[in-house]
Short mmCIF file of C-alpha atoms and ligand atoms in Angstrom, two decimals:
data_model
loop_
_atom_site.label_atom_id
_atom_site.label_comp_id
_atom_site.label_asym_id
_atom_site.label_seq_id
_atom_site.Cartn_x
_atom_site.Cartn_y
_atom_site.Cartn_z
CA MET O 1 16.78 19.69 9.41
CA ASP O 2 18.55 16.66 10.86
CA MET O 3 18.03 12.94 10.45
CA LEU O 4 17.05 10.89 13.49
CA ILE O 5 18.98 7.71 14.26
CA ASN O 6 18.64 5.89 17.55
CA GLY O 7 17.12 8.97 19.18
CA GLU O 8 20.00 11.22 18.10
CA LYS O 9 19.90 14.01 15.58
CA VAL O 10 22.42 13.29 12.86
CA SER O 11 23.74 15.83 10.38
CA LYS O 12 26.25 15.36 7.53
CA ASN O 13 28.36 17.83 5.58
CA GLU O 14 26.83 16.80 2.28
CA LYS O 15 23.40 18.40 1.92
CA ILE O 16 20.35 18.66 -0.31
CA GLN O 17 18.68 22.07 -0.48
CA VAL O 18 14.93 22.21 -0.05
CA ILE O 19 13.60 24.89 -2.39
CA ASN O 20 10.33 26.82 -2.08
CA PRO O 21 8.74 26.35 -5.53
CA TYR O 22 6.86 29.65 -5.18
CA ASN O 23 9.87 31.97 -4.95
CA ASN O 24 12.89 29.70 -5.47
CA GLU O 25 14.23 30.54 -1.99
CA ILE O 26 16.00 27.91 0.12
CA VAL O 27 13.67 26.78 2.91
CA ASP O 28 16.25 24.60 4.64
CA GLU O 29 18.66 21.80 3.82
CA VAL O 30 18.84 18.14 4.75
CA SER O 31 21.74 15.71 5.01
CA ILE O 32 22.72 13.09 2.47
CA ALA O 33 22.91 9.83 4.41
CA ASN O 34 25.83 7.53 3.60
CA LYS O 35 25.82 3.71 3.81
CA ASN O 36 27.01 3.86 7.40
CA ASP O 37 24.09 6.08 8.44
CA ILE O 38 21.60 3.83 6.68
CA ASN O 39 23.03 0.73 8.38
CA ASN O 40 23.03 2.52 11.75
CA ALA O 41 19.33 3.32 11.30
CA ILE O 42 18.62 -0.33 10.41
CA GLU O 43 20.57 -1.57 13.48
CA SER O 44 18.87 0.99 15.72
CA ALA O 45 15.39 -0.04 14.52
CA ASN O 46 16.25 -3.70 15.13
CA ARG O 47 17.54 -3.04 18.66
CA ALA O 48 14.40 -1.03 19.50
CA LYS O 49 12.04 -3.92 18.64
CA LYS O 50 12.54 -5.28 22.17
CA SER O 51 11.45 -2.02 23.83
CA LEU O 52 8.18 -1.98 21.86
CA ASP O 53 7.63 -5.68 22.44
CA GLU O 54 7.87 -5.11 26.20
CA MET O 55 5.15 -2.43 26.14
CA SER O 56 1.53 -3.43 26.69
CA ALA O 57 -0.96 -2.59 23.93
CA LEU O 58 -2.45 -0.08 26.38
CA LYS O 59 0.88 1.67 26.81
CA VAL O 60 1.51 1.82 23.04
CA SER O 61 -1.98 3.25 22.59
CA ASN O 62 -1.50 5.84 25.35
CA LYS O 63 1.84 6.92 23.88
CA LEU O 64 0.22 7.31 20.47
CA TYR O 65 -2.48 9.45 22.12
CA ASP O 66 0.30 11.58 23.66
CA ALA O 67 1.93 11.90 20.24
CA TYR O 68 -1.47 12.88 18.82
CA GLU O 69 -1.73 15.71 21.38
CA SER O 70 1.78 16.97 20.55
CA LEU O 71 1.18 16.81 16.80
CA ARG O 72 -2.13 18.63 17.24
CA LYS O 73 -0.34 21.46 19.04
CA ASN O 74 2.19 21.73 16.22
CA LYS O 75 -0.18 21.39 13.28
CA LYS O 76 -0.14 25.04 12.18
CA GLU O 77 3.65 25.17 12.17
CA LEU O 78 3.81 21.96 10.14
CA ALA O 79 1.14 23.18 7.71
CA LYS O 80 3.26 26.27 7.01
CA LEU O 81 6.29 24.05 6.42
CA ILE O 82 4.30 21.92 3.93
CA THR O 83 3.29 25.07 2.06
CA LEU O 84 6.86 26.36 1.97
CA GLU O 85 8.39 23.13 0.68
CA VAL O 86 5.57 21.85 -1.60
CA GLY O 87 3.94 25.12 -2.70
CA LYS O 88 0.57 23.75 -1.58
CA PRO O 89 -2.05 26.43 -0.74
CA ILE O 90 -2.09 26.94 3.03
CA LYS O 91 -5.77 26.02 3.35
CA GLU O 92 -4.97 22.60 1.82
CA SER O 93 -1.86 22.17 4.02
CA LEU O 94 -4.00 22.86 7.10
CA GLY O 95 -6.45 20.25 5.81
CA GLU O 96 -3.60 17.77 5.38
CA MET O 97 -2.47 18.40 8.96
CA ASP O 98 -6.01 17.98 10.34
CA ARG O 99 -6.21 14.62 8.62
CA SER O 100 -2.72 13.61 9.79
CA VAL O 101 -3.56 14.37 13.42
CA GLU O 102 -6.77 12.34 13.15
CA THR O 103 -4.88 9.50 11.45
CA LEU O 104 -2.59 9.31 14.46
CA LYS O 105 -5.64 9.12 16.72
CA LEU O 106 -7.04 6.27 14.61
CA ALA O 107 -3.75 4.42 15.18
CA ALA O 108 -3.95 5.03 18.94
CA GLU O 109 -7.42 3.45 18.86
CA GLU O 110 -6.37 0.56 16.61
CA ALA O 111 -3.42 -0.36 18.85
CA LYS O 112 -5.96 -1.77 21.32
CA ARG O 113 -7.80 -4.03 18.89
CA ILE O 114 -5.26 -6.23 17.21
CA TYR O 115 -6.99 -9.58 17.63
CA GLY O 116 -6.23 -13.18 16.79
CA GLU O 117 -9.01 -15.77 16.62
CA SER O 118 -9.71 -19.24 17.92
CA ILE O 119 -9.36 -21.93 15.25
CA PRO O 120 -11.38 -25.18 15.39
CA LEU O 121 -8.61 -27.61 14.45
CA ASP O 122 -11.12 -30.42 15.00
CA ALA O 123 -12.75 -29.37 11.73
CA GLY O 124 -9.74 -30.98 10.03
CA ILE O 125 -8.57 -34.60 10.01
CA ASN O 126 -6.57 -35.48 13.18
CA GLY O 127 -7.44 -32.11 14.76
CA LYS O 128 -9.65 -33.48 17.54
CA GLY O 129 -8.62 -32.54 21.08
CA PHE O 130 -6.76 -29.34 20.20
CA PHE O 131 -7.30 -25.86 21.55
CA ALA O 132 -5.81 -23.48 18.98
CA PHE O 133 -5.68 -19.77 18.41
CA THR O 134 -3.84 -17.24 16.30
CA LYS O 135 -1.80 -14.30 17.47
CA LYS O 136 -0.91 -11.26 15.36
CA MET O 137 2.83 -10.64 15.58
CA PRO O 138 4.72 -7.56 14.36
CA LEU O 139 6.89 -8.05 11.28
CA GLY O 140 9.86 -6.26 12.87
CA VAL O 141 11.21 -3.25 10.99
CA VAL O 142 9.06 -1.33 8.48
CA ALA O 143 10.77 1.08 6.08
CA ALA O 144 8.47 3.92 4.97
CA ILE O 145 9.40 5.61 1.68
CA THR O 146 7.17 8.56 0.82
CA PRO O 147 6.53 11.13 -1.98
CA PHE O 148 6.46 14.93 -2.00
CA ASN O 149 2.79 15.73 -2.54
CA TYR O 150 1.20 14.87 0.84
CA PRO O 151 4.43 14.64 2.82
CA VAL O 152 2.97 14.34 6.32
CA ASN O 153 -0.24 12.41 5.83
CA LEU O 154 1.27 9.75 3.58
CA ALA O 155 4.17 9.23 6.00
CA ILE O 156 1.88 9.03 9.01
CA HIS O 157 -0.17 6.37 7.19
CA LYS O 158 2.94 4.19 7.48
CA ILE O 159 4.59 5.22 10.76
CA ALA O 160 1.41 5.24 12.88
CA PRO O 161 0.10 1.75 11.99
CA ALA O 162 3.66 0.38 12.19
CA ILE O 163 3.97 1.50 15.81
CA ALA O 164 0.38 0.54 16.68
CA SER O 165 1.30 -3.02 15.67
CA LYS O 166 4.66 -2.81 17.52
CA ASN O 167 6.91 -2.51 14.49
CA THR O 168 9.84 -0.11 14.55
CA THR O 169 10.28 2.18 11.54
CA ILE O 170 12.71 4.01 9.31
CA LEU O 171 11.26 6.94 7.35
CA LYS O 172 12.75 8.13 4.07
CA PRO O 173 10.79 11.21 2.92
CA ALA O 174 11.02 12.74 -0.58
CA SER O 175 14.09 14.94 -1.10
CA GLN O 176 11.97 17.75 -2.56
CA ALA O 177 9.77 18.04 0.56
CA PRO O 178 11.27 16.26 3.57
CA LEU O 179 10.96 18.92 6.28
CA ALA O 180 7.41 18.60 7.65
CA ALA O 181 7.64 14.79 7.55
CA LEU O 182 10.94 14.85 9.49
CA LYS O 183 9.44 17.19 12.07
CA MET O 184 6.35 14.97 12.41
CA ALA O 185 8.55 11.88 12.86
CA GLU O 186 10.56 13.71 15.54
CA ILE O 187 7.37 14.68 17.43
CA ILE O 188 6.08 11.09 17.49
CA ALA O 189 9.53 9.67 18.25
CA ASN O 190 9.73 11.85 21.40
CA GLU O 191 7.02 9.68 22.97
CA PHE O 192 8.81 6.36 22.32
CA PRO O 193 12.13 4.74 23.25
CA ASN O 194 15.17 5.56 21.09
CA GLY O 195 15.24 3.79 17.75
CA VAL O 196 11.50 3.10 17.48
CA ILE O 197 11.32 5.81 14.80
CA ASN O 198 14.36 6.70 12.70
CA SER O 199 14.54 9.00 9.71
CA LEU O 200 16.98 9.20 6.83
CA THR O 201 17.37 11.76 4.06
CA GLY O 202 19.40 11.62 0.86
CA SER O 203 19.34 9.97 -2.51
CA GLY O 204 16.15 7.96 -3.02
CA SER O 205 17.87 5.18 -4.93
CA GLU O 206 20.83 4.90 -2.54
CA VAL O 207 18.81 4.86 0.68
CA GLY O 208 16.01 2.91 -1.01
CA ASN O 209 18.29 0.19 -2.39
CA VAL O 210 20.02 -0.44 0.96
CA LEU O 211 16.66 -0.62 2.77
CA VAL O 212 15.10 -2.90 0.14
CA ASP O 213 18.17 -5.19 0.01
CA SER O 214 18.66 -5.48 3.78
CA SER O 215 17.71 -8.78 5.41
CA LYS O 216 17.15 -6.76 8.60
CA VAL O 217 14.27 -4.74 7.13
CA ASP O 218 11.07 -6.78 7.14
CA LYS O 219 8.76 -4.64 5.06
CA ILE O 220 8.92 -1.81 2.54
CA SER O 221 5.88 0.43 2.58
CA PHE O 222 6.25 2.70 -0.45
CA THR O 223 4.10 5.51 -1.83
CA GLY O 224 5.27 7.11 -5.06
CA SER O 225 5.52 6.65 -8.80
CA VAL O 226 4.79 3.47 -10.73
CA ALA O 227 8.35 3.44 -12.12
CA ILE O 228 9.99 3.32 -8.67
CA GLY O 229 7.29 0.92 -7.44
CA HIS O 230 8.31 -1.55 -10.15
CA LEU O 231 12.00 -1.18 -9.23
CA ILE O 232 11.26 -1.88 -5.56
CA SER O 233 9.01 -4.82 -6.38
CA ALA O 234 11.68 -6.44 -8.58
CA ARG O 235 14.36 -5.92 -5.95
CA ALA O 236 12.38 -6.88 -2.85
CA LYS O 237 12.22 -10.61 -3.69
CA MET O 238 10.54 -12.32 -0.68
CA LYS O 239 10.28 -9.14 1.40
CA LYS O 240 6.76 -7.93 2.21
CA ILE O 241 5.81 -4.80 0.27
CA THR O 242 2.94 -2.34 0.09
CA LEU O 243 2.97 -0.13 -3.00
CA GLU O 244 0.69 2.91 -3.24
CA LEU O 245 1.40 4.19 -6.75
CA GLY O 246 0.06 6.51 -9.40
CA GLY O 247 -3.44 6.91 -10.76
CA ASN O 248 -5.34 7.91 -13.89
CA ASP O 249 -8.71 8.25 -12.22
CA PRO O 250 -11.90 8.80 -14.23
CA LEU O 251 -14.79 11.09 -13.34
CA ILE O 252 -17.90 9.94 -15.20
CA VAL O 253 -20.88 12.25 -15.70
CA LEU O 254 -23.93 10.37 -16.98
CA ASP O 255 -27.12 11.64 -18.58
CA GLY O 256 -29.42 13.14 -15.92
CA ALA O 257 -26.60 13.69 -13.39
CA ASN O 258 -26.67 16.68 -11.04
CA ILE O 259 -24.39 18.87 -13.15
CA GLU O 260 -23.58 21.40 -10.43
CA GLU O 261 -22.38 18.63 -8.14
CA ALA O 262 -20.43 16.98 -10.97
CA VAL O 263 -18.70 20.27 -11.79
CA LYS O 264 -17.82 20.78 -8.13
CA GLY O 265 -16.27 17.30 -8.17
CA ALA O 266 -14.40 18.02 -11.39
CA VAL O 267 -12.94 21.32 -10.10
CA THR O 268 -11.75 19.77 -6.82
CA GLY O 269 -10.63 16.55 -8.46
CA SER O 270 -8.68 18.10 -11.31
CA PHE O 271 -7.11 21.10 -9.59
CA LEU O 272 -6.53 20.23 -5.91
CA ASN O 273 -2.84 20.68 -5.08
CA ALA O 274 -2.37 21.90 -8.68
CA GLY O 275 -3.33 18.43 -9.94
CA GLN O 276 -0.50 16.72 -8.05
CA VAL O 277 -2.68 14.12 -6.37
CA CYS O 278 -2.46 10.36 -6.98
CA MET O 279 -6.25 10.04 -6.81
CA GLY O 280 -6.77 13.28 -8.76
CA VAL O 281 -9.30 13.30 -11.59
CA LYS O 282 -7.20 12.69 -14.70
CA ARG O 283 -9.94 11.89 -17.24
CA ILE O 284 -13.46 13.34 -17.37
CA ILE O 285 -15.90 11.13 -19.28
CA VAL O 286 -19.18 12.91 -20.06
CA HIS O 287 -22.40 11.73 -21.73
CA GLU O 288 -23.08 13.69 -24.93
CA ASN O 289 -26.51 14.84 -23.69
CA VAL O 290 -24.99 16.81 -20.80
CA GLN O 291 -21.63 17.64 -22.30
CA ASP O 292 -22.30 21.29 -23.18
CA GLU O 293 -23.95 22.13 -19.87
CA PHE O 294 -21.15 20.41 -17.93
CA THR O 295 -18.30 21.90 -19.96
CA ASN O 296 -19.60 25.48 -19.85
CA LEU O 297 -20.07 25.43 -16.07
CA PHE O 298 -16.74 23.66 -15.54
CA ILE O 299 -14.92 26.36 -17.54
CA GLU O 300 -16.76 29.13 -15.66
CA LYS O 301 -15.87 27.71 -12.21
CA SER O 302 -12.27 26.89 -13.13
CA GLU O 303 -11.60 30.38 -14.39
CA LYS O 304 -12.56 31.74 -10.97
CA LEU O 305 -9.75 29.83 -9.22
CA LYS O 306 -7.07 32.11 -7.87
CA LEU O 307 -3.41 31.38 -8.56
CA GLY O 308 -0.91 33.01 -6.24
CA ASN O 309 1.21 32.93 -3.13
CA PRO O 310 0.38 29.62 -1.44
CA LEU O 311 0.76 31.21 2.00
CA ASP O 312 -2.17 33.50 1.17
CA LYS O 313 -5.40 32.03 2.56
CA SER O 314 -7.37 33.03 -0.54
CA THR O 315 -5.06 31.16 -2.97
CA ASP O 316 -6.60 28.14 -4.67
CA ILE O 317 -3.71 27.05 -6.86
CA GLY O 318 -0.04 27.27 -6.00
CA PRO O 319 3.01 26.31 -8.04
CA LEU O 320 3.97 22.79 -9.07
CA ILE O 321 6.78 21.16 -7.12
CA ASP O 322 9.46 22.51 -9.51
CA GLU O 323 9.88 23.99 -12.98
CA ASN O 324 10.69 20.61 -14.54
CA ALA O 325 7.37 19.25 -13.35
CA ALA O 326 5.57 22.25 -14.90
CA ILE O 327 7.50 21.84 -18.17
CA CYS O 328 6.52 18.16 -18.23
CA VAL O 329 2.84 19.09 -17.97
CA GLU O 330 3.29 21.74 -20.69
CA GLU O 331 4.90 19.21 -23.06
CA SER O 332 2.19 16.68 -22.43
CA LEU O 333 -0.50 19.32 -23.14
CA ASN O 334 1.26 20.54 -26.30
CA ASN O 335 1.55 16.97 -27.60
CA ALA O 336 -2.18 16.47 -27.06
CA ILE O 337 -2.97 19.74 -28.88
CA ASN O 338 -0.69 18.70 -31.77
CA ASP O 339 -2.63 15.44 -31.91
CA GLY O 340 -5.93 17.33 -32.27
CA ALA O 341 -7.05 18.22 -28.73
CA GLU O 342 -8.90 21.52 -28.40
CA LEU O 343 -7.82 23.97 -25.68
CA LEU O 344 -10.99 25.14 -23.90
CA SER O 345 -9.51 27.03 -20.95
CA GLY O 346 -6.13 27.86 -19.38
CA GLY O 347 -3.09 26.19 -20.89
CA LYS O 348 -0.34 28.63 -19.92
CA ARG O 349 2.75 28.02 -17.81
CA LYS O 350 4.74 30.70 -15.98
CA ASP O 351 7.85 29.32 -14.25
CA THR O 352 6.53 26.76 -11.75
CA PHE O 353 2.88 27.81 -12.14
CA PHE O 354 0.41 26.17 -14.50
CA GLU O 355 -3.09 27.47 -15.15
CA PRO O 356 -6.07 25.18 -14.52
CA THR O 357 -6.55 23.77 -17.99
CA ILE O 358 -9.50 22.12 -19.73
CA ILE O 359 -9.24 20.38 -23.09
CA GLY O 360 -11.73 18.66 -25.38
CA ASN O 361 -11.72 16.64 -28.60
CA ILE O 362 -9.69 13.92 -26.93
CA ASN O 363 -8.70 10.55 -28.34
CA GLU O 364 -7.65 7.67 -26.17
CA ASN O 365 -4.20 7.28 -27.74
CA MET O 366 -2.97 10.64 -26.46
CA ASP O 367 -0.04 10.35 -24.08
CA LEU O 368 -1.93 12.56 -21.63
CA ILE O 369 -4.73 9.98 -21.50
CA ILE O 370 -2.53 6.90 -21.33
CA ASN O 371 -0.13 8.15 -18.63
CA GLU O 372 -0.59 9.93 -15.32
CA THR O 373 -0.36 13.72 -15.83
CA PHE O 374 0.77 15.21 -12.51
CA GLY O 375 -0.61 18.70 -13.06
CA PRO O 376 -3.83 20.74 -13.43
CA VAL O 377 -5.05 19.45 -16.80
CA ALA O 378 -8.59 18.15 -17.28
CA PRO O 379 -9.34 16.31 -20.56
CA ILE O 380 -13.03 15.86 -21.41
CA ILE O 381 -13.99 12.72 -23.34
CA THR O 382 -17.51 12.48 -24.81
CA VAL O 383 -19.47 9.20 -24.75
CA ARG O 384 -22.87 8.00 -25.91
CA SER O 385 -23.71 5.39 -23.28
CA THR O 386 -22.92 4.09 -19.80
CA ASP O 387 -21.27 1.01 -21.33
CA GLU O 388 -18.95 3.18 -23.40
CA ALA O 389 -18.08 5.29 -20.32
CA ILE O 390 -17.13 2.16 -18.36
CA LYS O 391 -15.11 0.78 -21.25
CA ILE O 392 -13.09 4.00 -21.51
CA ALA O 393 -12.70 4.25 -17.72
CA ASN O 394 -11.16 0.77 -17.67
CA ASN O 395 -8.92 1.34 -20.70
CA THR O 396 -5.83 2.19 -18.64
CA ASN O 397 -3.06 0.40 -16.77
CA TYR O 398 -4.05 2.23 -13.59
CA ALA O 399 -6.94 1.49 -11.21
CA LEU O 400 -6.74 3.66 -8.10
CA GLN O 401 -10.15 5.30 -7.57
CA ALA O 402 -13.11 6.47 -9.67
CA GLY O 403 -16.08 8.83 -9.34
CA VAL O 404 -19.45 8.55 -11.09
CA TYR O 405 -22.18 11.19 -11.17
CA THR O 406 -25.64 9.78 -11.84
CA GLU O 407 -29.15 9.88 -10.36
CA ASN O 408 -29.97 6.47 -11.82
CA TYR O 409 -29.43 3.62 -9.35
CA ARG O 410 -29.02 0.97 -12.09
CA ASP O 411 -26.21 2.98 -13.71
CA ALA O 412 -24.70 3.64 -10.27
CA LEU O 413 -24.56 -0.07 -9.42
CA LYS O 414 -23.40 -1.07 -12.89
CA CYS O 415 -20.49 1.41 -12.69
CA ALA O 416 -19.66 0.40 -9.11
CA ASN O 417 -19.50 -3.24 -10.19
CA GLU O 418 -17.73 -2.93 -13.50
CA ILE O 419 -15.19 -0.13 -13.05
CA GLU O 420 -11.78 -1.54 -12.15
CA ALA O 421 -10.56 0.55 -9.21
CA GLY O 422 -9.66 0.21 -5.55
CA SER O 423 -12.64 2.49 -4.71
CA VAL O 424 -15.64 3.69 -6.75
CA PHE O 425 -17.59 6.67 -5.41
CA ILE O 426 -21.08 7.51 -6.60
CA ASN O 427 -21.82 11.25 -6.70
CA LYS O 428 -18.34 12.09 -5.43
CA GLN O 429 -15.08 12.57 -7.30
CA SER O 430 -12.22 10.08 -6.91
CA THR O 431 -10.18 12.69 -5.04
CA PHE O 432 -11.71 11.67 -1.75
CA ARG O 433 -10.36 9.65 1.13
CA THR O 434 -11.15 9.17 4.78
CA ASP O 435 -8.21 7.90 6.77
CA ASN O 436 -9.95 4.80 8.13
CA MET O 437 -11.11 3.41 4.79
CA PRO O 438 -9.22 0.71 2.89
CA PHE O 439 -7.20 2.69 0.38
CA GLY O 440 -5.11 1.30 -2.45
CA GLY O 441 -5.40 0.54 -6.12
CA PHE O 442 -5.32 -2.41 -8.48
CA LYS O 443 -3.25 -3.02 -11.63
CA ASP O 444 -0.28 -0.60 -11.87
CA SER O 445 -1.73 1.57 -9.09
CA GLY O 446 -0.32 -0.73 -6.48
CA VAL O 447 -0.33 -3.66 -4.13
CA GLY O 448 -1.85 -3.81 -0.63
CA LYS O 449 -4.09 -1.45 1.31
CA GLU O 450 -3.58 1.44 3.71
CA GLY O 451 -6.09 3.05 6.09
CA ILE O 452 -5.03 2.35 9.65
CA LYS O 453 -6.81 -0.98 10.29
CA TYR O 454 -5.81 -2.33 6.87
CA ALA O 455 -2.20 -1.14 7.15
CA VAL O 456 -1.96 -2.82 10.56
CA GLU O 457 -3.15 -6.10 8.99
CA ASP O 458 -0.43 -5.79 6.35
CA MET O 459 2.20 -5.06 9.00
CA CYS O 460 1.52 -8.20 11.05
CA ARG O 461 2.12 -11.90 10.57
CA THR O 462 -0.22 -14.53 11.89
CA LYS O 463 1.12 -17.20 14.25
CA LEU O 464 -0.94 -20.27 15.14
CA ILE O 465 -0.58 -21.73 18.61
CA GLY O 466 -2.07 -25.19 19.17
CA LEU O 467 -2.39 -26.99 22.53
CA ASN O 468 -2.91 -30.74 22.35
CA LEU O 469 -5.30 -31.37 25.25
CA ARG O 470 -5.65 -35.13 24.72
P1 NAP M 501 8.81 9.20 -6.64
O1 NAP M 501 9.72 9.95 -7.54
O2 NAP M 501 8.48 7.80 -6.99
O3 NAP M 501 9.49 9.26 -5.17
C1 NAP M 501 8.88 8.70 -4.05
C2 NAP M 501 9.93 8.33 -3.02
O4 NAP M 501 10.75 7.28 -3.51
C3 NAP M 501 10.88 9.47 -2.66
O5 NAP M 501 11.15 9.43 -1.28
C4 NAP M 501 12.13 9.13 -3.46
O6 NAP M 501 13.30 9.67 -2.92
C5 NAP M 501 12.13 7.62 -3.33
N1 NAP M 501 12.95 6.90 -4.32
C6 NAP M 501 13.50 7.37 -5.46
N2 NAP M 501 14.19 6.36 -6.08
C7 NAP M 501 14.04 5.26 -5.31
C8 NAP M 501 14.50 3.91 -5.41
N3 NAP M 501 15.24 3.48 -6.45
N4 NAP M 501 14.19 3.03 -4.43
C9 NAP M 501 13.42 3.42 -3.39
N5 NAP M 501 12.96 4.69 -3.23
C10 NAP M 501 13.26 5.60 -4.19
O7 NAP M 501 7.41 9.97 -6.45
P2 NAP M 501 7.13 11.52 -6.26
O8 NAP M 501 7.47 12.24 -7.52
O9 NAP M 501 7.71 12.00 -4.98
O10 NAP M 501 5.53 11.50 -6.08
C11 NAP M 501 4.64 11.49 -7.13
C12 NAP M 501 4.13 10.09 -7.43
O11 NAP M 501 3.61 9.48 -6.26
C13 NAP M 501 2.96 10.13 -8.41
O12 NAP M 501 3.11 9.10 -9.35
C14 NAP M 501 1.75 9.90 -7.52
O13 NAP M 501 0.63 9.36 -8.18
C15 NAP M 501 2.32 8.95 -6.51
N6 NAP M 501 1.50 8.96 -5.28
C16 NAP M 501 0.74 7.87 -4.97
C17 NAP M 501 -0.09 7.91 -3.86
C18 NAP M 501 -0.95 6.74 -3.46
O14 NAP M 501 -1.33 6.67 -2.30
N7 NAP M 501 -1.30 5.84 -4.35
C19 NAP M 501 -0.12 9.05 -3.06
C20 NAP M 501 0.67 10.14 -3.43
C21 NAP M 501 1.48 10.09 -4.53
P3 NAP M 501 13.95 11.03 -3.57
O15 NAP M 501 12.90 12.06 -3.41
O16 NAP M 501 15.15 11.25 -2.73
O17 NAP M 501 14.24 10.71 -5.01
#
């Protein structure tokens, strides 16, 4: 699939193959952009700023609605592409596309409500006699760098609010799964003047470094690993950045919780997309009084999940993104077992597949507990009190989301207050997001918020205009 620069499809001789992790077949290939291509995309995005600036908010909104209709018509085709390149079960890919289409609609709505406010300058010394107001201005060019695991929805969370706030964009999708994102960008770009949306493929560091270093790119909106987030942050200097990074989300089950609901949350949270979810449940913290009941039911439900061909509608768990990723999970699990963890269910790898795995007898120094494990492994930690559960939940460098199961409103509010995370859900697992909510973590999980309205805020600058009426 080609890159898109200034409305033209661009292809290079040097390619990256996109491999289906289920059967190792080549799905397609994408070009490796060189410096010239990257600079052309930057120039094209800068030239196109004028065309967006000349559009009324109503026109931008209507065009986004048109793009929404086109994307809606193509959602099944794109869902299949996601499954082929990521290995994600088709029912989850269809879910991702439903959300992506709705996210675009949210942006079409938001394009009409980007407000400034009137400012009473006479509340300050020497401000009497002024009429003043603020205006939200686009930043200019927003570069969107995105990961493999939710290739369309995470990209649309950058492109759609960028356009709604009249910024032009350059998308750089993950090399392992660029196809559906490129196709989505092409569909939206068709509704706008040339250069409003550009896309580049190729080496993450090469494309990324040029975009981050360029004085003609006004913002980097990045979703991906903590390691690359730190690199971008160090390099970006004064440039605006949003970083949506990794997670190590806790699911807490307190004494008296609805265990069936908690188990449902644990199964979804730990094993959705084979555990390759930033807000996936990575640590399960259970009160000793309900530990046996929870663990037994969790094992029973997990063992019913069906591994298989991700194109098959009945498949629950597909492969990981590649064999290296699966080997990484295997090593992390083996290290934990060597350090005393007890294997309760699953634990086996076959090529790119990894069984849903549950382990107990966990201590907090295990690598698997300290770092984000991007695979279907659920460690169960036993606690004796709500305070201990909160202490363990917060004992991590990450703070993306958290889920707490309890029927006790005091415990619910205590956890909601004291757990360090961008979102805390009561009686829902952390692996939950609606596309209008403010989404984004604290600590190493990132900087800034997404969710259309909040992304728009982060993609605008505020100008004050003051009229001296004296
Ligand atoms: P990744 O390795 O960090 O890659 C993400 C993107 O960054 C890719 O497009 C990659 O390009 C690019 N990149 C690589 N090196 C770069 C550099 N030096 N400068 C700029 N960009 C560079 O992440 P991933 O493995 O695709 O995704 C998994 C990670 O993403 C996990 O840690 C997960 O938690 C996180 N994630 C976070 C969220 C969130 O919203 N908080 C959502 C989903 C995933 P190449 O592919 O070409 O290398």
